[in-house]
GROMACS .gro file of C-alpha atoms in nm:
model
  372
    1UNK     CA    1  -1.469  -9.687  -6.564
    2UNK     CA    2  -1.612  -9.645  -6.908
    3UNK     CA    3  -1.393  -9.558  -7.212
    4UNK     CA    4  -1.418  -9.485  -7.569
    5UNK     CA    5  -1.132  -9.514  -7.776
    6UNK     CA    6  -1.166  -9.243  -8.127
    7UNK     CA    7  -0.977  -9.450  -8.405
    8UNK     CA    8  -0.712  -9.186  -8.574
    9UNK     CA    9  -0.868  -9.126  -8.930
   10UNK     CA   10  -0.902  -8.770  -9.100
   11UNK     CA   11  -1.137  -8.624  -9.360
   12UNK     CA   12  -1.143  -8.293  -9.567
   13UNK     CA   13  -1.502  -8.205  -9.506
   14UNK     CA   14  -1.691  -8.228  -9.097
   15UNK     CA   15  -1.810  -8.603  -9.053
   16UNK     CA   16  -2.135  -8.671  -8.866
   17UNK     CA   17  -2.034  -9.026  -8.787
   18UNK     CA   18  -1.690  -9.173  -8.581
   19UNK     CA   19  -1.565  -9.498  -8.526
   20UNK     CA   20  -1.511  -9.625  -8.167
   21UNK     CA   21  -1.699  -9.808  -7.946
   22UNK     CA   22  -1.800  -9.779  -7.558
   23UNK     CA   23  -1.632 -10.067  -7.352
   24UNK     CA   24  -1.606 -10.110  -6.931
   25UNK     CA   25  -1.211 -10.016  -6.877
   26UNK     CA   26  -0.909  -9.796  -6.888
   27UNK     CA   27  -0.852  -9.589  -7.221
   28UNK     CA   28  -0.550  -9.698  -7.397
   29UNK     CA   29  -0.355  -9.381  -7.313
   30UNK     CA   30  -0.122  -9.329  -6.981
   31UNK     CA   31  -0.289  -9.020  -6.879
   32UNK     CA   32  -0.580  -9.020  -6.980
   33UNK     CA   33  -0.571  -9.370  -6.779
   34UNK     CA   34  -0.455  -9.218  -6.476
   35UNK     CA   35  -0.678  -8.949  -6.500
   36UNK     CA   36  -0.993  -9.129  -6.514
   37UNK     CA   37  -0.864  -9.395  -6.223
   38UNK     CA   38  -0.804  -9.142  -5.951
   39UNK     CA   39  -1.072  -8.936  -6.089
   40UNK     CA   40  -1.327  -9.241  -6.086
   41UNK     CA   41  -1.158  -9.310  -5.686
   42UNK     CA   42  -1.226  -8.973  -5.618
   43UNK     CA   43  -1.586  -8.925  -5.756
   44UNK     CA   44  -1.698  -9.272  -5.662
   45UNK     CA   45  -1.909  -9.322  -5.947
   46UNK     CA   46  -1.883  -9.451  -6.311
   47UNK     CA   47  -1.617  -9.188  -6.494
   48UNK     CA   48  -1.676  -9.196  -6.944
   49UNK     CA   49  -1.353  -9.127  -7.128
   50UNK     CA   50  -1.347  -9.044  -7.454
   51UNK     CA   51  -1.024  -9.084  -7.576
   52UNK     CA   52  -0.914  -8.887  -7.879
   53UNK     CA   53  -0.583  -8.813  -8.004
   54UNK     CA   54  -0.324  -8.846  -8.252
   55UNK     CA   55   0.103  -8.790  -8.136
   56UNK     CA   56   0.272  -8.497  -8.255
   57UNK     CA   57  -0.031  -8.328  -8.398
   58UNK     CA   58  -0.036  -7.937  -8.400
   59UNK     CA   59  -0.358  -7.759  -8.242
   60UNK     CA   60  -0.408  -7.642  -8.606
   61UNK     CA   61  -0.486  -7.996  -8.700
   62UNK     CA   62  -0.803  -7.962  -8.434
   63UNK     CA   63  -0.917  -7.621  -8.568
   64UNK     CA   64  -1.240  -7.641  -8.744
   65UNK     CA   65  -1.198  -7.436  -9.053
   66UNK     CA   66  -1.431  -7.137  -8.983
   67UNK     CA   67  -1.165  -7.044  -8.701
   68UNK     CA   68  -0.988  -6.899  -9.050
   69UNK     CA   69  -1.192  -6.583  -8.932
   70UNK     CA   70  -1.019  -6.493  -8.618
   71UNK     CA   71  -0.675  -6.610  -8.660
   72UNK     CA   72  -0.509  -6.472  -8.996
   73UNK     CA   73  -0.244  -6.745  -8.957
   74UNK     CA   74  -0.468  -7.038  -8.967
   75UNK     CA   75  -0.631  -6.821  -9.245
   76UNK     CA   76  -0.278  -6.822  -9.416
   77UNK     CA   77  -0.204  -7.230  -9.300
   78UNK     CA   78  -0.566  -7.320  -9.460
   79UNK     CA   79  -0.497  -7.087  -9.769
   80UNK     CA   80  -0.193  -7.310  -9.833
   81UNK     CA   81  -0.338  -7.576  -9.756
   82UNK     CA   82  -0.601  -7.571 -10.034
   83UNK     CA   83  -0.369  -7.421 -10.319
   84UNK     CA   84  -0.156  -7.790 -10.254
   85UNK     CA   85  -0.368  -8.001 -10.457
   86UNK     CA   86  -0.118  -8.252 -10.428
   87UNK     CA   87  -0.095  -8.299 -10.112
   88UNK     CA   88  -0.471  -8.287 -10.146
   89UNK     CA   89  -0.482  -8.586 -10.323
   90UNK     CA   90  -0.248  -8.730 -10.159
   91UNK     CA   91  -0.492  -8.704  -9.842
   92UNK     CA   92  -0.781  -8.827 -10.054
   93UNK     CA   93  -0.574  -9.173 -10.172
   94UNK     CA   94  -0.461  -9.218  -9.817
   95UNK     CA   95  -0.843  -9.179  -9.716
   96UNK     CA   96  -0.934  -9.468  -9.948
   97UNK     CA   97  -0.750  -9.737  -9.761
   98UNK     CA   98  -0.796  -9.616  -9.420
   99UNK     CA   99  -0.623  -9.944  -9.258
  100UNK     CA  100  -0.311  -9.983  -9.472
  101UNK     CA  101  -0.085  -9.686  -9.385
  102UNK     CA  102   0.299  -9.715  -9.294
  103UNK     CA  103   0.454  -9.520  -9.063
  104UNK     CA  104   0.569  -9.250  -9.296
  105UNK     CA  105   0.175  -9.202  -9.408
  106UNK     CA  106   0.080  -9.208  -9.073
  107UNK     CA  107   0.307  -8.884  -8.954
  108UNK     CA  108   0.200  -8.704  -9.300
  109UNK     CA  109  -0.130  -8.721  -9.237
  110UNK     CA  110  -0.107  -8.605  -8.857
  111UNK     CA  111   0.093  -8.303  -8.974
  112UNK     CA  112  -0.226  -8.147  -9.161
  113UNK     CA  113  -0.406  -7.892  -9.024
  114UNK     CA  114  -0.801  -7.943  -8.997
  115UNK     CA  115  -0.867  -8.236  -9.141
  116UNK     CA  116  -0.826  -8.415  -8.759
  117UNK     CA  117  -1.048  -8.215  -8.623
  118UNK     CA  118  -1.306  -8.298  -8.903
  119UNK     CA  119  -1.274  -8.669  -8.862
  120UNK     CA  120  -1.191  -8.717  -8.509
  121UNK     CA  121  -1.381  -8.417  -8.282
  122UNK     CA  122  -1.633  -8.288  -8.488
  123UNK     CA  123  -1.861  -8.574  -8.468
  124UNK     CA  124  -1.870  -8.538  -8.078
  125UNK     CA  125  -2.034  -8.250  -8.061
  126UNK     CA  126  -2.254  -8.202  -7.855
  127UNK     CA  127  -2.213  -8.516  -7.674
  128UNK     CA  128  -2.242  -8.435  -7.359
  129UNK     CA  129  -1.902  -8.391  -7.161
  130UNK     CA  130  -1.821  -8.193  -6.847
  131UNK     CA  131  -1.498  -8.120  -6.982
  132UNK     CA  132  -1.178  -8.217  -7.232
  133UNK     CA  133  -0.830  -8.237  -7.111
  134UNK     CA  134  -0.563  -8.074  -7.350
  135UNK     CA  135  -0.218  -8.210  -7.366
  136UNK     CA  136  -0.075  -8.086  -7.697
  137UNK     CA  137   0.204  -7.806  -7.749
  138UNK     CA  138   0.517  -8.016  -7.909
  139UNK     CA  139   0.447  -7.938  -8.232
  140UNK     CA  140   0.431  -7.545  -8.210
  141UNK     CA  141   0.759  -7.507  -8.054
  142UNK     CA  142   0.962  -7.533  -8.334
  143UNK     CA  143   0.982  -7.117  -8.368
  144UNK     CA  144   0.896  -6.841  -8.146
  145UNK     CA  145   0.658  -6.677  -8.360
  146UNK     CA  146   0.501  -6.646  -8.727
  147UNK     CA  147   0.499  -6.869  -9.015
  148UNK     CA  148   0.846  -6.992  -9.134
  149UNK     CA  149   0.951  -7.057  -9.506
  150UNK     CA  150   0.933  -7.399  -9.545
  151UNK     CA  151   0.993  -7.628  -9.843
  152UNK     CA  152   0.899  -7.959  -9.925
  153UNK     CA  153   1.117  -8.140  -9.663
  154UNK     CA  154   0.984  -7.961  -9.363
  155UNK     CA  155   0.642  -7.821  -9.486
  156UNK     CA  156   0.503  -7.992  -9.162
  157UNK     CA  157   0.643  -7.680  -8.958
  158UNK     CA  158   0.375  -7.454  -9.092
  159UNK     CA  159   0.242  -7.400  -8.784
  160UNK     CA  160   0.162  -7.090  -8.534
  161UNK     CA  161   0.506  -7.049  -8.315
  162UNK     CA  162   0.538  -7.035  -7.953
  163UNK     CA  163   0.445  -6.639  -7.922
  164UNK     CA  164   0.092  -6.730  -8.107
  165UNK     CA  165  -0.020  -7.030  -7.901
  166UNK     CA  166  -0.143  -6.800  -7.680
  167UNK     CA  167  -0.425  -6.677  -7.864
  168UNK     CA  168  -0.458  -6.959  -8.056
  169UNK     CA  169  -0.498  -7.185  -7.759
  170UNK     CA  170  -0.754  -6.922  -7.611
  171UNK     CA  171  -0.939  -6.869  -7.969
  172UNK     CA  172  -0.969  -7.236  -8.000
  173UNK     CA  173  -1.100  -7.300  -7.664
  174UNK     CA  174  -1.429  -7.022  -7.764
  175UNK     CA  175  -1.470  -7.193  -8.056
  176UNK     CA  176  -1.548  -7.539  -7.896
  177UNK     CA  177  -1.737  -7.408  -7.638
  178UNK     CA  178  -1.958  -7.212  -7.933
  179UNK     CA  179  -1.998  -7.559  -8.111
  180UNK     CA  180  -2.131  -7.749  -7.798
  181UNK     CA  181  -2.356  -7.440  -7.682
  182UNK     CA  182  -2.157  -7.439  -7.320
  183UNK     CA  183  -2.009  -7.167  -7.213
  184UNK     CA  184  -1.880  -7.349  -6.883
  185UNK     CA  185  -1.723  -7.617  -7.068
  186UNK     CA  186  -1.408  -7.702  -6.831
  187UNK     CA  187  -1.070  -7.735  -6.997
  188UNK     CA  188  -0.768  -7.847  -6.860
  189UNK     CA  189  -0.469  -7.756  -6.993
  190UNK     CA  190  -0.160  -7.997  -6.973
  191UNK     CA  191   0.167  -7.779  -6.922
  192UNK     CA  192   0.444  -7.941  -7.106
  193UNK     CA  193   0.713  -8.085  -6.870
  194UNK     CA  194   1.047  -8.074  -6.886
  195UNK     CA  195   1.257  -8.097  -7.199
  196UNK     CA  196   1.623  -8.000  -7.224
  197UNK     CA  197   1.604  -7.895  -7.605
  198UNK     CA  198   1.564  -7.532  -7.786
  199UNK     CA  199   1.364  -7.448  -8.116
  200UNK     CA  200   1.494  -7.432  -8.460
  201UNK     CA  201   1.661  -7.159  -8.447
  202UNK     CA  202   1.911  -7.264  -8.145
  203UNK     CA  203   1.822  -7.631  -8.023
  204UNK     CA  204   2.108  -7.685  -7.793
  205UNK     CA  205   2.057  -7.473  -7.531
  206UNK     CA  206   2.163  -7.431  -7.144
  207UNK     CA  207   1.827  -7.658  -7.000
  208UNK     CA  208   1.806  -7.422  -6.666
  209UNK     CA  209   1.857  -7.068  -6.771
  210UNK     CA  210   1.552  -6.864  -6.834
  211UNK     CA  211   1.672  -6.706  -7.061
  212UNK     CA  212   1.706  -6.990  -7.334
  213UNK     CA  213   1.421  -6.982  -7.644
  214UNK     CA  214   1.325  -7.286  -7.423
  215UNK     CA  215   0.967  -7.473  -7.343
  216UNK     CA  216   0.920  -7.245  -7.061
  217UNK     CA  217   0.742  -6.963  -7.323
  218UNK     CA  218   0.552  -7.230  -7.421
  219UNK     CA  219   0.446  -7.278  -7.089
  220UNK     CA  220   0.376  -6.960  -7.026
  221UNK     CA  221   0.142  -6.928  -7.350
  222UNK     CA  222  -0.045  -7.249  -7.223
  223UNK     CA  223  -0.104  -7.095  -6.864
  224UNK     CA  224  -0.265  -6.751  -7.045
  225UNK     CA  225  -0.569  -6.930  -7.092
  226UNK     CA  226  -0.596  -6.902  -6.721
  227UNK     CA  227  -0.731  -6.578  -6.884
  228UNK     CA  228  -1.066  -6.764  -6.956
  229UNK     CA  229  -1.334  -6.889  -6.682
  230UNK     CA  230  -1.348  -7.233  -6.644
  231UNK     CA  231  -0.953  -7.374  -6.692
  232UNK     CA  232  -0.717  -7.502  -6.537
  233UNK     CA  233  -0.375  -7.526  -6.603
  234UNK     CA  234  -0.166  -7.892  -6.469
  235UNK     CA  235   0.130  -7.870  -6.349
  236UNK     CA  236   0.400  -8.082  -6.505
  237UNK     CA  237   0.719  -7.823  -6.419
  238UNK     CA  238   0.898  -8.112  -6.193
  239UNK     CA  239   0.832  -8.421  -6.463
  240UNK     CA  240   0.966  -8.517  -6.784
  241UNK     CA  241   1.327  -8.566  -6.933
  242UNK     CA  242   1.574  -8.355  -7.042
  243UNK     CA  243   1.645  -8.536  -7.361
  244UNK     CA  244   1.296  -8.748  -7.426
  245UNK     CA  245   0.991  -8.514  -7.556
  246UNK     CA  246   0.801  -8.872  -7.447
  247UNK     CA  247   0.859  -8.889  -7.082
  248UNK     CA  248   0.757  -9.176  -6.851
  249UNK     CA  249   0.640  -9.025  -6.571
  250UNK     CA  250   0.288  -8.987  -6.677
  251UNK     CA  251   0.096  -9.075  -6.424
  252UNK     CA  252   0.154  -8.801  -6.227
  253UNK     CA  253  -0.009  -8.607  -6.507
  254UNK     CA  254  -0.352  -8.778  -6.450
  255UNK     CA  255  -0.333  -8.771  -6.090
  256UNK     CA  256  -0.289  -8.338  -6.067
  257UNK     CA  257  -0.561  -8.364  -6.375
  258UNK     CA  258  -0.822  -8.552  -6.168
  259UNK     CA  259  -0.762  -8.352  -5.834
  260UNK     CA  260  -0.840  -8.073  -6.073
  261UNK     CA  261  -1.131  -8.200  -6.236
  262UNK     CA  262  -1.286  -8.322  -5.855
  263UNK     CA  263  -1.248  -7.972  -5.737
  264UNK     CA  264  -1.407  -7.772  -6.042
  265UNK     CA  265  -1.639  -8.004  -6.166
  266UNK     CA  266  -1.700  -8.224  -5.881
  267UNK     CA  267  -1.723  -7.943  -5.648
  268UNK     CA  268  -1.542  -8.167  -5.371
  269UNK     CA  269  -1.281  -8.002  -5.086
  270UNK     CA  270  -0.961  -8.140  -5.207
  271UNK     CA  271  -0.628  -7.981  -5.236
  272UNK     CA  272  -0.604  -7.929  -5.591
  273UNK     CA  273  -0.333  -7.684  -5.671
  274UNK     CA  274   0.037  -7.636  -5.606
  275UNK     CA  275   0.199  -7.324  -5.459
  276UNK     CA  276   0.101  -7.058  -5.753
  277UNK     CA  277   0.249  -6.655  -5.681
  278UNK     CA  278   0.064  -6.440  -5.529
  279UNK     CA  279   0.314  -6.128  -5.478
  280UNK     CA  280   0.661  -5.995  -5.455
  281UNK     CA  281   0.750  -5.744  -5.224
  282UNK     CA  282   1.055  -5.564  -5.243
  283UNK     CA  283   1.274  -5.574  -4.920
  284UNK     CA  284   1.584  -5.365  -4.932
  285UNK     CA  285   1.864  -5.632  -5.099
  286UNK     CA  286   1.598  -5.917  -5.091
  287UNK     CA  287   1.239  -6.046  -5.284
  288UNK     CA  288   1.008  -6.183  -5.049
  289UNK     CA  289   0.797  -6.409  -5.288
  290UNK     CA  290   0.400  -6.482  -5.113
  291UNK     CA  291   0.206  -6.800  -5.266
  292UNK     CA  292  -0.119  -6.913  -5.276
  293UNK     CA  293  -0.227  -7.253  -5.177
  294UNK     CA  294   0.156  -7.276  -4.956
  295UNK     CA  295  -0.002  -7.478  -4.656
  296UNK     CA  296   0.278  -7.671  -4.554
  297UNK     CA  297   0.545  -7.456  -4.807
  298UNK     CA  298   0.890  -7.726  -4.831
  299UNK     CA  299   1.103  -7.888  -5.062
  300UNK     CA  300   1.130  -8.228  -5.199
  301UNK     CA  301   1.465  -8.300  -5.066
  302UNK     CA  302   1.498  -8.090  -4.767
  303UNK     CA  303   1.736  -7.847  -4.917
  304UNK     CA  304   1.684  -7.458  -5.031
  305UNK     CA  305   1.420  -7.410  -5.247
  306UNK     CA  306   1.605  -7.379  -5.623
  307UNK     CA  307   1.517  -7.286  -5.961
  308UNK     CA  308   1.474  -6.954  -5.868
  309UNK     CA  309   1.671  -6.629  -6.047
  310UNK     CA  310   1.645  -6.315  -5.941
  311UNK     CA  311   1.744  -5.971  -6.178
  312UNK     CA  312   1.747  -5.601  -6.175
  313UNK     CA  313   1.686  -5.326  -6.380
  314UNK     CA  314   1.947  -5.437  -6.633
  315UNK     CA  315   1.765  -5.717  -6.704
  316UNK     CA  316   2.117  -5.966  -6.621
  317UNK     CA  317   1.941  -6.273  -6.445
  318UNK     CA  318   2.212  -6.464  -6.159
  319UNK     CA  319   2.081  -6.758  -5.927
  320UNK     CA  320   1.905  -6.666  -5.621
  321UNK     CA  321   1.979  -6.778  -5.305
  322UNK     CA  322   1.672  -6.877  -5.159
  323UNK     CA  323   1.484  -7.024  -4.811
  324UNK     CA  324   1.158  -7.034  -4.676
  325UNK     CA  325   0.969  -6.842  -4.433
  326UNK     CA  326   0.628  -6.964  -4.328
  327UNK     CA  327   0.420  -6.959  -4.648
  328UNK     CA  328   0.664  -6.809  -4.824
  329UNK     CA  329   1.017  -6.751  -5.012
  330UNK     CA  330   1.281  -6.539  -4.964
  331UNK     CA  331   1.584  -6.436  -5.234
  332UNK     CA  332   1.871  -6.257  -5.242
  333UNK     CA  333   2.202  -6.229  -5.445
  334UNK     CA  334   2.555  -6.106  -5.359
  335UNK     CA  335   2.566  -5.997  -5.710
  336UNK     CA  336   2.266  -5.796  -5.679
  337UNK     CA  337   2.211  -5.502  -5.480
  338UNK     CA  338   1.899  -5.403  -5.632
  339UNK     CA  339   1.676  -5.698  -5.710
  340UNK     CA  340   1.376  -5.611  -5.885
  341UNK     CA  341   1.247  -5.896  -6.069
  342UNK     CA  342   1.203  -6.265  -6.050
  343UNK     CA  343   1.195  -6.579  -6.269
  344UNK     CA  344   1.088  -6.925  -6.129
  345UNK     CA  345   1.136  -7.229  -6.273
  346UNK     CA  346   1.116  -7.062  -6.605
  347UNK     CA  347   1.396  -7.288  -6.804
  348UNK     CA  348   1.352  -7.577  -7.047
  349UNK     CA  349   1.439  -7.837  -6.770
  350UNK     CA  350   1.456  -7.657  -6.425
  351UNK     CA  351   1.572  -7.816  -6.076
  352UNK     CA  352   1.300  -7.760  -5.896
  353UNK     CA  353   1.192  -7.888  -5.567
  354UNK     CA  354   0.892  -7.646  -5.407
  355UNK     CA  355   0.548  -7.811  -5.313
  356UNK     CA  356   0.361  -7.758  -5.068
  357UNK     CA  357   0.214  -7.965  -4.727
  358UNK     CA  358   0.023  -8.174  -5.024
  359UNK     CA  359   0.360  -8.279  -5.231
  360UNK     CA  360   0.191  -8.066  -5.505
  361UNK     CA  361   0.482  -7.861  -5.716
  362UNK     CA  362   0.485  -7.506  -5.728
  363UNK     CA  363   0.395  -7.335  -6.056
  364UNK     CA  364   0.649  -7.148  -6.345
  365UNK     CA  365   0.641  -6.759  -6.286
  366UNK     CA  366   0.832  -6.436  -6.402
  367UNK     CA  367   0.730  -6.140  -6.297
  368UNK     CA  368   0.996  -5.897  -6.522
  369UNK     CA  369   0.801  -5.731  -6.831
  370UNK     CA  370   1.059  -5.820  -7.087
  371UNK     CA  371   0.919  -5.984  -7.387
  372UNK     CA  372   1.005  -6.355  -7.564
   0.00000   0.00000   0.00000
């Protein structure tokens, strides 16, 4: 295992040059860790990581600047951005003595769009990679959509809401591939786990109803760059902590990365997916819910399958009773005649125990048309 370790820095202009250097071990990250041991098990040859990454950055602090064209609120972030000329030069001091920030200085500067990405990616390109694994969202679920008014306290929030990730997260994937002239550059996107809380707005919320402003939108703007060849999306639905954004069960993380990464890049016959939906059929009083990749369909604790809710056309959602049938799930309510619709581990912290034969979790669905 090789791994290079990106020191956090920023810059206001795209550096040629980045500080790191290549050494024979584990990254100093849990999953990316994880991820390259089982993926360097699984490949049986050397695995290079390049580590870089900076906690509780938004994806706006990655965005080159020319991605002001296609997103008018990066356009609008960047705008302010440059009319701050003191926060400008507060950057610029704070460059000048690169190893003598506090803490304080430290979280400032990670808060700013751009200038991470010109420091800290745009010198890799176009080193050659197979791939770069994504595991940001945190810090653009603070609203559901737009740019709030801010003021000097919280100016950090400027940042596309949970409704705009979507595009964002696709935009910004095009616009790396452009840079490194590959269009079959794999990413894999990290799904947020668990988390109990809500966004600005409403931050103490019911953690397993869907219909909370919860992480599970999030989620759901994360897995729409499924829309794009060449991603995957990890599943993360059944980790995390319902009052830590930091959880500690990361390795699981690397381990559903690397099976990823050995089936798509690797091209190896592994088992590299949980259940994911495949249909809902309509059956009188009941949803019968089909899944791909359900080999072996079960729960972790031998009990119904839950985390499932079930609505009709009036859009009230009520637990579903649920069991399996062969490769498959069906629900029913006695407080539904008429289900129509169906939500699946769509909450902020759902119960969930569905996996399949390979203990691999199934994945967050809804299937009702109502928007965020």
């Amino acid at each position: 295992m090789r791994s290079f370790n990106v020191k956090n820095t920023v810059a206001l202009k795209e550096q040629e040059e980045i500080q790191g250097k290549w050494k024979v071990g584990h990254p100093n990250s849990a999953v990316a860790f994880s991820f390259a041991y089982f993926l360097n098990n699984l490949a049986e040859v050397p695995v290079g990581i390049i580590k870089t990454a900076w906690g509780s950055s938004s994806i706006e602090a990655w965005m080159p600047r020319s991605m002001t064209q296609k997103l008018p609120l990066f356009d609008t972030i960047m705008n302010d951005f440059d009319a701050d000329t003191q926060r400008v030069k507060r950057i610029e001091e704070l460059m000048s003595r690169p190893d003598k920030w506090t803490n304080k200085e430290n979280i400032f500067l990670r808060r700013n769009p751009n200038i991470i990405y010109n420091a800290m990616m745009h010198p890799l390109i176009p080193f050659a990679c197979r791939g770069l694994l994504w595991y940001q969202g945190e810090r653009n679920t603070r609203y559901m959509s737009g740019l709030p008014d801010v003021d000097d306290i919280n100016w950090f929030h400027r940042v596309c809401g949970i409704k705009d990730y979507d595009q964002a997260l696709k935009q910004w994937i095009q616009t790396y591939r452009d840079r490194w002239n590959d269009e079959e550059m794999h990413f894999m996107v990290v799904m947020l786990p668990g988390y109990g809380k809500g966004i600005e707005s409403k931050k103490v919320i019911d953690p397993e109803s869907p219909t909370e402003p919860s992480w599970a939108w999030m989620r759901e703007s994360q897995a729409a760059a499924l829309d794009l060849p060449y991603v995957t999306l990890i599943n993360t639905i059944d980790l995390g902590d319902v009052n830590n954004i930091h959880p500690h069960d990361k390795l699981p993380i690397g381990q559903r990365a690397a099976l990823l990464a050995a089936k798509n890049t690797l091209g190896q016959d592994v088992q590299d997916m949980g259940p994911t939906l495949k249909n809902v059929e309509i059956q009188g009083s009941e949803l019968v819910v089909y899944f791909n990749n359900a080999d072996g369909l079960k729960t972790t604790n031998h009990k119904a399958p839950s985390g499932f809710w079930i609505a009709d056309e009036s859009g009230q959602w009520t637990k579903a009773k649920a069991k399996i049938k062969g490769e498959c799930v069906v629900l029913s309510s006695s407080e539904i005649e008429k289900p129509k619709y169906v939500r699946y581990a769509f909450a902020g912290k759902p119960n969930v125990n569905l996996v399949n034969g390979s203990e691999l979790p199934a994945y967050p669905f809804r299937t009702d048309p109502w928007e965020k």
